[in-house]
C-alpha atoms as a printed R data frame, in Angstrom:
    type eleno elety resid chain resno        x       y       z
1   ATOM     1    CA   MET     A     1 -134.700  43.847 103.853
2   ATOM     2    CA   LEU     A     2 -133.067  40.453 104.287
3   ATOM     3    CA   LYS     A     3 -134.761  40.096 107.662
4   ATOM     4    CA   GLN     A     4 -138.138  40.850 106.045
5   ATOM     5    CA   LEU     A     5 -137.525  38.314 103.293
6   ATOM     6    CA   PHE     A     6 -136.516  35.685 105.828
7   ATOM     7    CA   SER     A     7 -139.621  36.378 107.913
8   ATOM     8    CA   ALA     A     8 -141.820  36.153 104.811
9   ATOM     9    CA   SER     A     9 -140.187  32.845 103.831
10  ATOM    10    CA   VAL     A    10 -140.755  31.410 107.298
11  ATOM    11    CA   LEU     A    11 -144.377  32.507 107.267
12  ATOM    12    CA   CYS     A    12 -144.859  31.019 103.805
13  ATOM    13    CA   LEU     A    13 -143.280  27.729 104.867
14  ATOM    14    CA   PHE     A    14 -145.387  27.688 108.031
15  ATOM    15    CA   GLY     A    15 -148.474  28.376 105.951
16  ATOM    16    CA   LEU     A    16 -147.718  25.538 103.542
17  ATOM    17    CA   THR     A    17 -147.020  23.168 106.428
18  ATOM    18    CA   SER     A    18 -150.254  24.148 108.150
19  ATOM    19    CA   PHE     A    19 -152.164  23.710 104.898
20  ATOM    20    CA   ALA     A    20 -150.652  20.238 104.363
21  ATOM    21    CA   GLN     A    21 -151.473  19.233 107.932
22  ATOM    22    CA   GLY     A    22 -155.016  20.519 107.573
23  ATOM    23    CA   ASN     A    23 -155.433  18.777 104.253
24  ATOM    24    CA   ASN     A    24 -154.119  15.505 105.688
25  ATOM    25    CA   ALA     A    25 -156.507  15.814 108.620
26  ATOM    26    CA   ALA     A    26 -159.392  16.285 106.187
27  ATOM    27    CA   ILE     A    27 -158.278  13.217 104.212
28  ATOM    28    CA   MET     A    28 -158.021  11.117 107.365
29  ATOM    29    CA   ALA     A    29 -161.491  12.270 108.420
30  ATOM    30    CA   ARG     A    30 -163.192  11.063 105.240
31  ATOM    31    CA   LYS     A    31 -164.839   7.659 105.402
32  ATOM    32    CA   GLN     A    32 -162.534   5.044 103.906
33  ATOM    33    CA   VAL     A    33 -163.652   3.314 100.722
34  ATOM    34    CA   PRO     A    34 -163.510  -0.512 100.720
35  ATOM    35    CA   ILE     A    35 -160.575  -1.657  98.596
36  ATOM    36    CA   VAL     A    36 -160.049  -5.365  97.933
37  ATOM    37    CA   CYS     A    37 -156.780  -6.994  96.889
38  ATOM    38    CA   TYR     A    38 -156.478 -10.183  94.831
39  ATOM    39    CA   HIS     A    39 -153.461 -12.203  93.747
40  ATOM    40    CA   GLN     A    40 -154.024 -15.637  92.223
41  ATOM    41    CA   ILE     A    41 -157.481 -16.750  91.113
42  ATOM    42    CA   ARG     A    42 -157.324 -20.530  90.712
43  ATOM    43    CA   ASP     A    43 -158.309 -23.708  92.483
44  ATOM    44    CA   TRP     A    44 -156.067 -24.937  95.267
45  ATOM    45    CA   THR     A    45 -153.590 -27.764  94.679
46  ATOM    46    CA   PRO     A    46 -152.096 -30.225  97.209
47  ATOM    47    CA   LYS     A    47 -148.816 -28.279  97.007
48  ATOM    48    CA   ASP     A    48 -150.373 -25.013  98.205
49  ATOM    49    CA   SER     A    49 -149.376 -24.156 101.782
50  ATOM    50    CA   LYS     A    50 -151.830 -23.087 104.421
51  ATOM    51    CA   THR     A    51 -150.487 -19.524 104.266
52  ATOM    52    CA   SER     A    52 -150.521 -19.293 100.476
53  ATOM    53    CA   LYS     A    53 -154.207 -20.225 100.392
54  ATOM    54    CA   ASP     A    54 -154.955 -16.803 101.869
55  ATOM    55    CA   TYR     A    55 -153.642 -15.368  98.590
56  ATOM    56    CA   ILE     A    56 -155.218 -17.919  96.250
57  ATOM    57    CA   ILE     A    57 -158.959 -17.588  95.829
58  ATOM    58    CA   PRO     A    58 -160.676 -20.559  94.149
59  ATOM    59    CA   ILE     A    59 -162.406 -19.684  90.875
60  ATOM    60    CA   ALA     A    60 -165.958 -20.474  92.040
61  ATOM    61    CA   ALA     A    61 -165.468 -18.425  95.216
62  ATOM    62    CA   PHE     A    62 -164.152 -15.453  93.255
63  ATOM    63    CA   LYS     A    63 -167.165 -15.540  90.944
64  ATOM    64    CA   GLN     A    64 -169.551 -15.775  93.891
65  ATOM    65    CA   HIS     A    65 -167.874 -12.848  95.642
66  ATOM    66    CA   ILE     A    66 -168.021 -10.617  92.570
67  ATOM    67    CA   LYS     A    67 -171.665 -11.556  91.996
68  ATOM    68    CA   MET     A    68 -172.447 -10.699  95.614
69  ATOM    69    CA   LEU     A    69 -170.963  -7.234  95.131
70  ATOM    70    CA   ALA     A    70 -173.072  -6.668  92.029
71  ATOM    71    CA   ASP     A    71 -176.237  -8.048  93.632
72  ATOM    72    CA   SER     A    72 -175.646  -5.875  96.708
73  ATOM    73    CA   GLY     A    73 -175.481  -2.688  94.661
74  ATOM    74    CA   TYR     A    74 -171.752  -1.952  94.840
75  ATOM    75    CA   HIS     A    75 -170.181   0.259  92.168
76  ATOM    76    CA   THR     A    76 -166.497  -0.089  91.329
77  ATOM    77    CA   ILE     A    77 -164.427   3.068  91.334
78  ATOM    78    CA   LEU     A    78 -160.936   3.760  89.989
79  ATOM    79    CA   PRO     A    79 -157.989   5.548  91.640
80  ATOM    80    CA   ASP     A    80 -158.646   8.944  90.012
81  ATOM    81    CA   GLN     A    81 -162.086   8.955  91.617
82  ATOM    82    CA   LEU     A    82 -160.656   7.942  94.989
83  ATOM    83    CA   TYR     A    83 -157.981  10.650  94.767
84  ATOM    84    CA   ASP     A    84 -160.538  13.359  93.980
85  ATOM    85    CA   TYR     A    85 -162.771  12.139  96.808
86  ATOM    86    CA   LEU     A    86 -159.935  12.134  99.331
87  ATOM    87    CA   THR     A    87 -158.383  15.461  98.332
88  ATOM    88    CA   LYS     A    88 -161.432  17.464  97.258
89  ATOM    89    CA   GLY     A    89 -164.450  15.656  98.658
90  ATOM    90    CA   THR     A    90 -165.757  14.845  95.167
91  ATOM    91    CA   ALA     A    91 -168.858  12.671  95.363
92  ATOM    92    CA   LEU     A    92 -168.601   8.942  94.706
93  ATOM    93    CA   PRO     A    93 -171.308   6.563  93.467
94  ATOM    94    CA   SER     A    94 -173.415   4.784  96.063
95  ATOM    95    CA   LYS     A    95 -171.665   1.835  97.762
96  ATOM    96    CA   PRO     A    96 -168.268   2.440  96.152
97  ATOM    97    CA   ILE     A    97 -165.617  -0.274  96.111
98  ATOM    98    CA   MET     A    98 -162.250  -0.692  94.432
99  ATOM    99    CA   LEU     A    99 -161.042  -4.068  93.130
100 ATOM   100    CA   THR     A   100 -157.270  -4.408  92.808
101 ATOM   101    CA   PHE     A   101 -155.096  -7.193  91.423
102 ATOM   102    CA   ASP     A   102 -151.387  -7.639  92.227
103 ATOM   103    CA   ASP     A   103 -148.457  -9.361  90.522
104 ATOM   104    CA   THR     A   104 -149.574  -9.701  86.846
105 ATOM   105    CA   ASP     A   105 -150.956 -13.252  87.104
106 ATOM   106    CA   LEU     A   106 -152.493 -14.509  83.853
107 ATOM   107    CA   ASP     A   107 -155.666 -15.662  85.612
108 ATOM   108    CA   GLN     A   108 -156.435 -12.028  86.341
109 ATOM   109    CA   PHE     A   109 -156.867 -11.588  82.591
110 ATOM   110    CA   THR     A   110 -158.469 -14.927  81.732
111 ATOM   111    CA   ILE     A   111 -160.781 -15.260  84.767
112 ATOM   112    CA   ALA     A   112 -161.127 -11.903  86.551
113 ATOM   113    CA   ARG     A   113 -161.463  -9.747  83.436
114 ATOM   114    CA   PRO     A   114 -164.536 -11.492  81.950
115 ATOM   115    CA   GLU     A   115 -166.139 -11.724  85.394
116 ATOM   116    CA   LEU     A   116 -165.739  -7.999  85.959
117 ATOM   117    CA   LYS     A   117 -167.036  -7.220  82.475
118 ATOM   118    CA   LYS     A   118 -170.150  -9.300  83.158
119 ATOM   119    CA   TYR     A   119 -171.210  -6.787  85.831
120 ATOM   120    CA   GLY     A   120 -169.796  -3.622  84.282
121 ATOM   121    CA   PHE     A   121 -167.017  -3.510  86.856
122 ATOM   122    CA   LYS     A   122 -163.521  -2.074  86.366
123 ATOM   123    CA   GLY     A   123 -160.322  -3.027  88.179
124 ATOM   124    CA   VAL     A   124 -156.846  -1.783  89.048
125 ATOM   125    CA   PHE     A   125 -153.945  -4.023  88.017
126 ATOM   126    CA   PHE     A   126 -150.639  -3.548  89.838
127 ATOM   127    CA   VAL     A   127 -148.040  -4.940  87.463
128 ATOM   128    CA   MET     A   128 -144.697  -6.424  88.463
129 ATOM   129    CA   THR     A   129 -142.738  -5.833  85.255
130 ATOM   130    CA   VAL     A   130 -140.165  -8.642  85.593
131 ATOM   131    CA   SER     A   131 -142.979 -11.156  85.073
132 ATOM   132    CA   ILE     A   132 -144.453  -9.683  81.870
133 ATOM   133    CA   GLY     A   133 -144.611 -12.323  79.137
134 ATOM   134    CA   ARG     A   134 -143.425 -15.188  81.322
135 ATOM   135    CA   PRO     A   135 -145.446 -18.412  81.606
136 ATOM   136    CA   HIS     A   136 -148.567 -17.941  83.772
137 ATOM   137    CA   TYR     A   137 -148.252 -14.147  83.609
138 ATOM   138    CA   MET     A   138 -149.795 -11.505  81.383
139 ATOM   139    CA   THR     A   139 -148.209 -10.271  78.172
140 ATOM   140    CA   LYS     A   140 -147.677  -6.650  77.159
141 ATOM   141    CA   GLU     A   141 -150.601  -6.995  74.757
142 ATOM   142    CA   GLN     A   142 -152.946  -8.201  77.497
143 ATOM   143    CA   ILE     A   143 -151.876  -5.383  79.831
144 ATOM   144    CA   LYS     A   144 -152.501  -2.868  77.052
145 ATOM   145    CA   GLN     A   145 -155.921  -4.416  76.397
146 ATOM   146    CA   LEU     A   146 -156.905  -4.078  80.055
147 ATOM   147    CA   SER     A   147 -155.895  -0.431  79.950
148 ATOM   148    CA   ASP     A   148 -157.715   0.218  76.662
149 ATOM   149    CA   GLU     A   149 -160.881  -1.334  78.124
150 ATOM   150    CA   GLY     A   150 -160.954   1.243  80.919
151 ATOM   151    CA   ASN     A   151 -159.151  -0.578  83.692
152 ATOM   152    CA   VAL     A   152 -156.174   1.076  85.402
153 ATOM   153    CA   ILE     A   153 -152.630  -0.243  85.102
154 ATOM   154    CA   ALA     A   154 -150.420   0.727  88.032
155 ATOM   155    CA   ALA     A   155 -146.891   0.098  89.292
156 ATOM   156    CA   HIS     A   156 -145.806  -2.755  91.559
157 ATOM   157    CA   THR     A   157 -141.992  -2.629  91.184
158 ATOM   158    CA   TRP     A   158 -139.740  -4.652  88.925
159 ATOM   159    CA   ASP     A   159 -139.392  -7.875  90.908
160 ATOM   160    CA   HIS     A   160 -141.330  -7.412  94.159
161 ATOM   161    CA   HIS     A   161 -138.523  -6.397  96.526
162 ATOM   162    CA   ARG     A   162 -139.664  -4.650  99.714
163 ATOM   163    CA   VAL     A   163 -139.620  -0.867  99.395
164 ATOM   164    CA   ASP     A   164 -138.435  -0.307 102.967
165 ATOM   165    CA   ARG     A   165 -135.101  -1.938 102.052
166 ATOM   166    CA   TYR     A   166 -134.268   0.198  98.995
167 ATOM   167    CA   LYS     A   167 -130.983   2.102  98.828
168 ATOM   168    CA   HIS     A   168 -129.702   4.772  96.475
169 ATOM   169    CA   ASP     A   169 -126.459   4.181  94.566
170 ATOM   170    CA   PRO     A   170 -124.372   6.457  92.276
171 ATOM   171    CA   ASN     A   171 -124.625   3.724  89.651
172 ATOM   172    CA   PRO     A   172 -128.203   3.773  88.274
173 ATOM   173    CA   LYS     A   173 -127.968   0.040  87.570
174 ATOM   174    CA   LYS     A   174 -127.485  -0.558  91.298
175 ATOM   175    CA   ASP     A   175 -129.880   2.103  92.578
176 ATOM   176    CA   ASP     A   176 -132.902   0.249  93.966
177 ATOM   177    CA   TRP     A   177 -135.196   3.224  93.400
178 ATOM   178    CA   VAL     A   178 -134.247   3.414  89.741
179 ATOM   179    CA   VAL     A   179 -134.412  -0.355  89.200
180 ATOM   180    CA   GLN     A   180 -137.596  -1.011  91.156
181 ATOM   181    CA   ILE     A   181 -139.605   2.192  90.690
182 ATOM   182    CA   GLU     A   182 -138.358   4.515  87.952
183 ATOM   183    CA   LYS     A   183 -137.672   2.051  85.137
184 ATOM   184    CA   PRO     A   184 -140.720  -0.214  85.681
185 ATOM   185    CA   THR     A   185 -143.016   2.816  85.800
186 ATOM   186    CA   LYS     A   186 -141.628   4.104  82.501
187 ATOM   187    CA   LYS     A   187 -142.049   0.657  80.963
188 ATOM   188    CA   LEU     A   188 -145.717   0.548  81.931
189 ATOM   189    CA   GLU     A   189 -146.189   4.026  80.465
190 ATOM   190    CA   GLU     A   190 -144.670   2.789  77.210
191 ATOM   191    CA   ILE     A   191 -146.987  -0.234  77.165
192 ATOM   192    CA   THR     A   192 -150.197   1.638  77.975
193 ATOM   193    CA   GLY     A   193 -149.456   5.028  76.455
194 ATOM   194    CA   LYS     A   194 -150.730   6.560  79.710
195 ATOM   195    CA   LYS     A   195 -149.122   8.161  82.747
196 ATOM   196    CA   ILE     A   196 -148.752   5.794  85.688
197 ATOM   197    CA   ASP     A   197 -150.023   7.603  88.775
198 ATOM   198    CA   TYR     A   198 -150.533   4.777  91.270
199 ATOM   199    CA   PHE     A   199 -148.380   2.262  93.123
200 ATOM   200    CA   ALA     A   200 -148.757  -0.740  95.437
201 ATOM   201    CA   TYR     A   201 -146.120  -1.825  97.963
202 ATOM   202    CA   PRO     A   202 -144.832  -5.396  97.528
203 ATOM   203    CA   PHE     A   203 -146.212  -7.537 100.364
204 ATOM   204    CA   GLY     A   204 -148.110  -4.407 101.449
205 ATOM   205    CA   VAL     A   205 -145.016  -3.478 103.481
206 ATOM   206    CA   TRP     A   206 -143.877   0.102 104.070
207 ATOM   207    CA   LYS     A   207 -142.088   2.134 106.736
208 ATOM   208    CA   LYS     A   208 -142.440   5.839 107.324
209 ATOM   209    CA   PRO     A   209 -138.928   6.892 106.141
210 ATOM   210    CA   VAL     A   210 -139.679   5.680 102.587
211 ATOM   211    CA   LEU     A   211 -142.959   7.570 102.201
212 ATOM   212    CA   PRO     A   212 -141.428  10.929 101.130
213 ATOM   213    CA   GLU     A   213 -139.287   9.059  98.610
214 ATOM   214    CA   VAL     A   214 -142.279   7.217  97.135
215 ATOM   215    CA   LYS     A   215 -144.105  10.516  96.876
216 ATOM   216    CA   LYS     A   216 -141.130  12.069  95.018
217 ATOM   217    CA   TYR     A   217 -141.763   9.714  92.108
218 ATOM   218    CA   GLY     A   218 -145.040  11.457  91.426
219 ATOM   219    CA   PHE     A   219 -147.499   8.826  92.582
220 ATOM   220    CA   LYS     A   220 -150.832  10.339  93.596
221 ATOM   221    CA   LEU     A   221 -151.749   7.344  95.766
222 ATOM   222    CA   ALA     A   222 -149.783   4.373  97.083
223 ATOM   223    CA   PHE     A   223 -151.590   1.272  98.331
224 ATOM   224    CA   GLN     A   224 -150.603  -0.973 101.233
225 ATOM   225    CA   LEU     A   225 -152.597  -3.715 102.931
226 ATOM   226    CA   ALA     A   226 -154.401  -3.527 106.276
227 ATOM   227    CA   ASP     A   227 -152.006  -1.511 108.497
228 ATOM   228    CA   LYS     A   228 -153.120   1.820 109.896
229 ATOM   229    CA   ARG     A   229 -152.616   4.790 107.599
230 ATOM   230    CA   ASP     A   230 -149.894   7.313 108.350
231 ATOM   231    CA   PRO     A   231 -151.616  10.586 109.334
232 ATOM   232    CA   GLU     A   232 -148.830  12.651 107.706
233 ATOM   233    CA   TYR     A   233 -148.939  10.617 104.479
234 ATOM   234    CA   PRO     A   234 -152.480   9.260 104.155
235 ATOM   235    CA   LEU     A   235 -152.313   9.282 100.352
236 ATOM   236    CA   MET     A   236 -149.168   7.137 100.428
237 ATOM   237    CA   THR     A   237 -150.669   4.552 102.824
238 ATOM   238    CA   VAL     A   238 -154.109   3.761 101.392
239 ATOM   239    CA   ARG     A   239 -155.505   0.610 103.012
240 ATOM   240    CA   ARG     A   240 -156.729  -2.567 101.301
241 ATOM   241    CA   ILE     A   241 -157.896  -5.975 102.509
242 ATOM   242    CA   LEU     A   242 -157.212  -9.386 100.996
243 ATOM   243    CA   ASP     A   243 -160.153 -11.423  99.777
244 ATOM   244    CA   SER     A   244 -158.907 -14.613 101.418
245 ATOM   245    CA   GLY     A   245 -159.226 -17.977  99.747
246 ATOM   246    CA   TYR     A   246 -160.722 -19.231 103.020
247 ATOM   247    CA   TRP     A   247 -163.594 -16.751 103.081
248 ATOM   248    CA   THR     A   248 -167.188 -17.620 102.363
249 ATOM   249    CA   THR     A   249 -169.278 -15.078 100.489
250 ATOM   250    CA   LYS     A   250 -170.837 -14.012 103.798
251 ATOM   251    CA   THR     A   251 -167.444 -13.530 105.432
252 ATOM   252    CA   PHE     A   252 -166.290 -11.486 102.467
253 ATOM   253    CA   SER     A   253 -169.436  -9.351 102.585
254 ATOM   254    CA   ASN     A   254 -168.985  -8.676 106.300
255 ATOM   255    CA   SER     A   255 -165.312  -7.817 105.829
256 ATOM   256    CA   VAL     A   256 -166.108  -5.304 103.089
257 ATOM   257    CA   LYS     A   257 -168.716  -3.669 105.314
258 ATOM   258    CA   HIS     A   258 -166.723  -3.538 108.535
259 ATOM   259    CA   SER     A   259 -163.007  -3.375 107.683
260 ATOM   260    CA   PHE     A   260 -163.093   0.262 106.630
């Protein structure tokens, strides 16, 4: 009897593993949806370094890029739609695109929000909770407003430490996973009144050993930057591209078309 139970358990485990592998293969086979990442939306200053200008898109350029997307017939989608498409093959609107915003910068509310609303677009805002309410960052009220208006609020750690360096500790106050993932996610749920299902890696950096741990926290999708997806964890390594501050509208258009 024990031998039969053991054999049944092995077969069940093998079946689940095979199903997961098959499902992952199906996810990897689906055409990737263009996903764009923004940080600061402001004009450059003399103090901005050459590298930082990749992450700072001038206001006029941002407006031109968003207008180009609207004029070209793109439709913004949100993470629930992407998840259903990847896992079930649910249809998406024509020319889908996802617009994401990292780090809680105030200009995402004051500049990006009205620009998106102008074209009926929605965005995903990955919030770093340590910055909430600080100068040049969004307040709890503004984050709640974005959520209430149909945008998605998602997790981006407490203070932007790299996930691949996290360690567990018996003391919850010293456990990186609790400090950086668990508590900030709960805080965002308190602010929005909604479950937080999505996460973005600080700096877009991840390493394979952390992927099962990220998944344990219940995130349906986790977003990186432009590295290749992990075929065993495609939902935890969703790709995005930066809309560089150096890009013309044409360069941006070509990148959206050909980077995915």
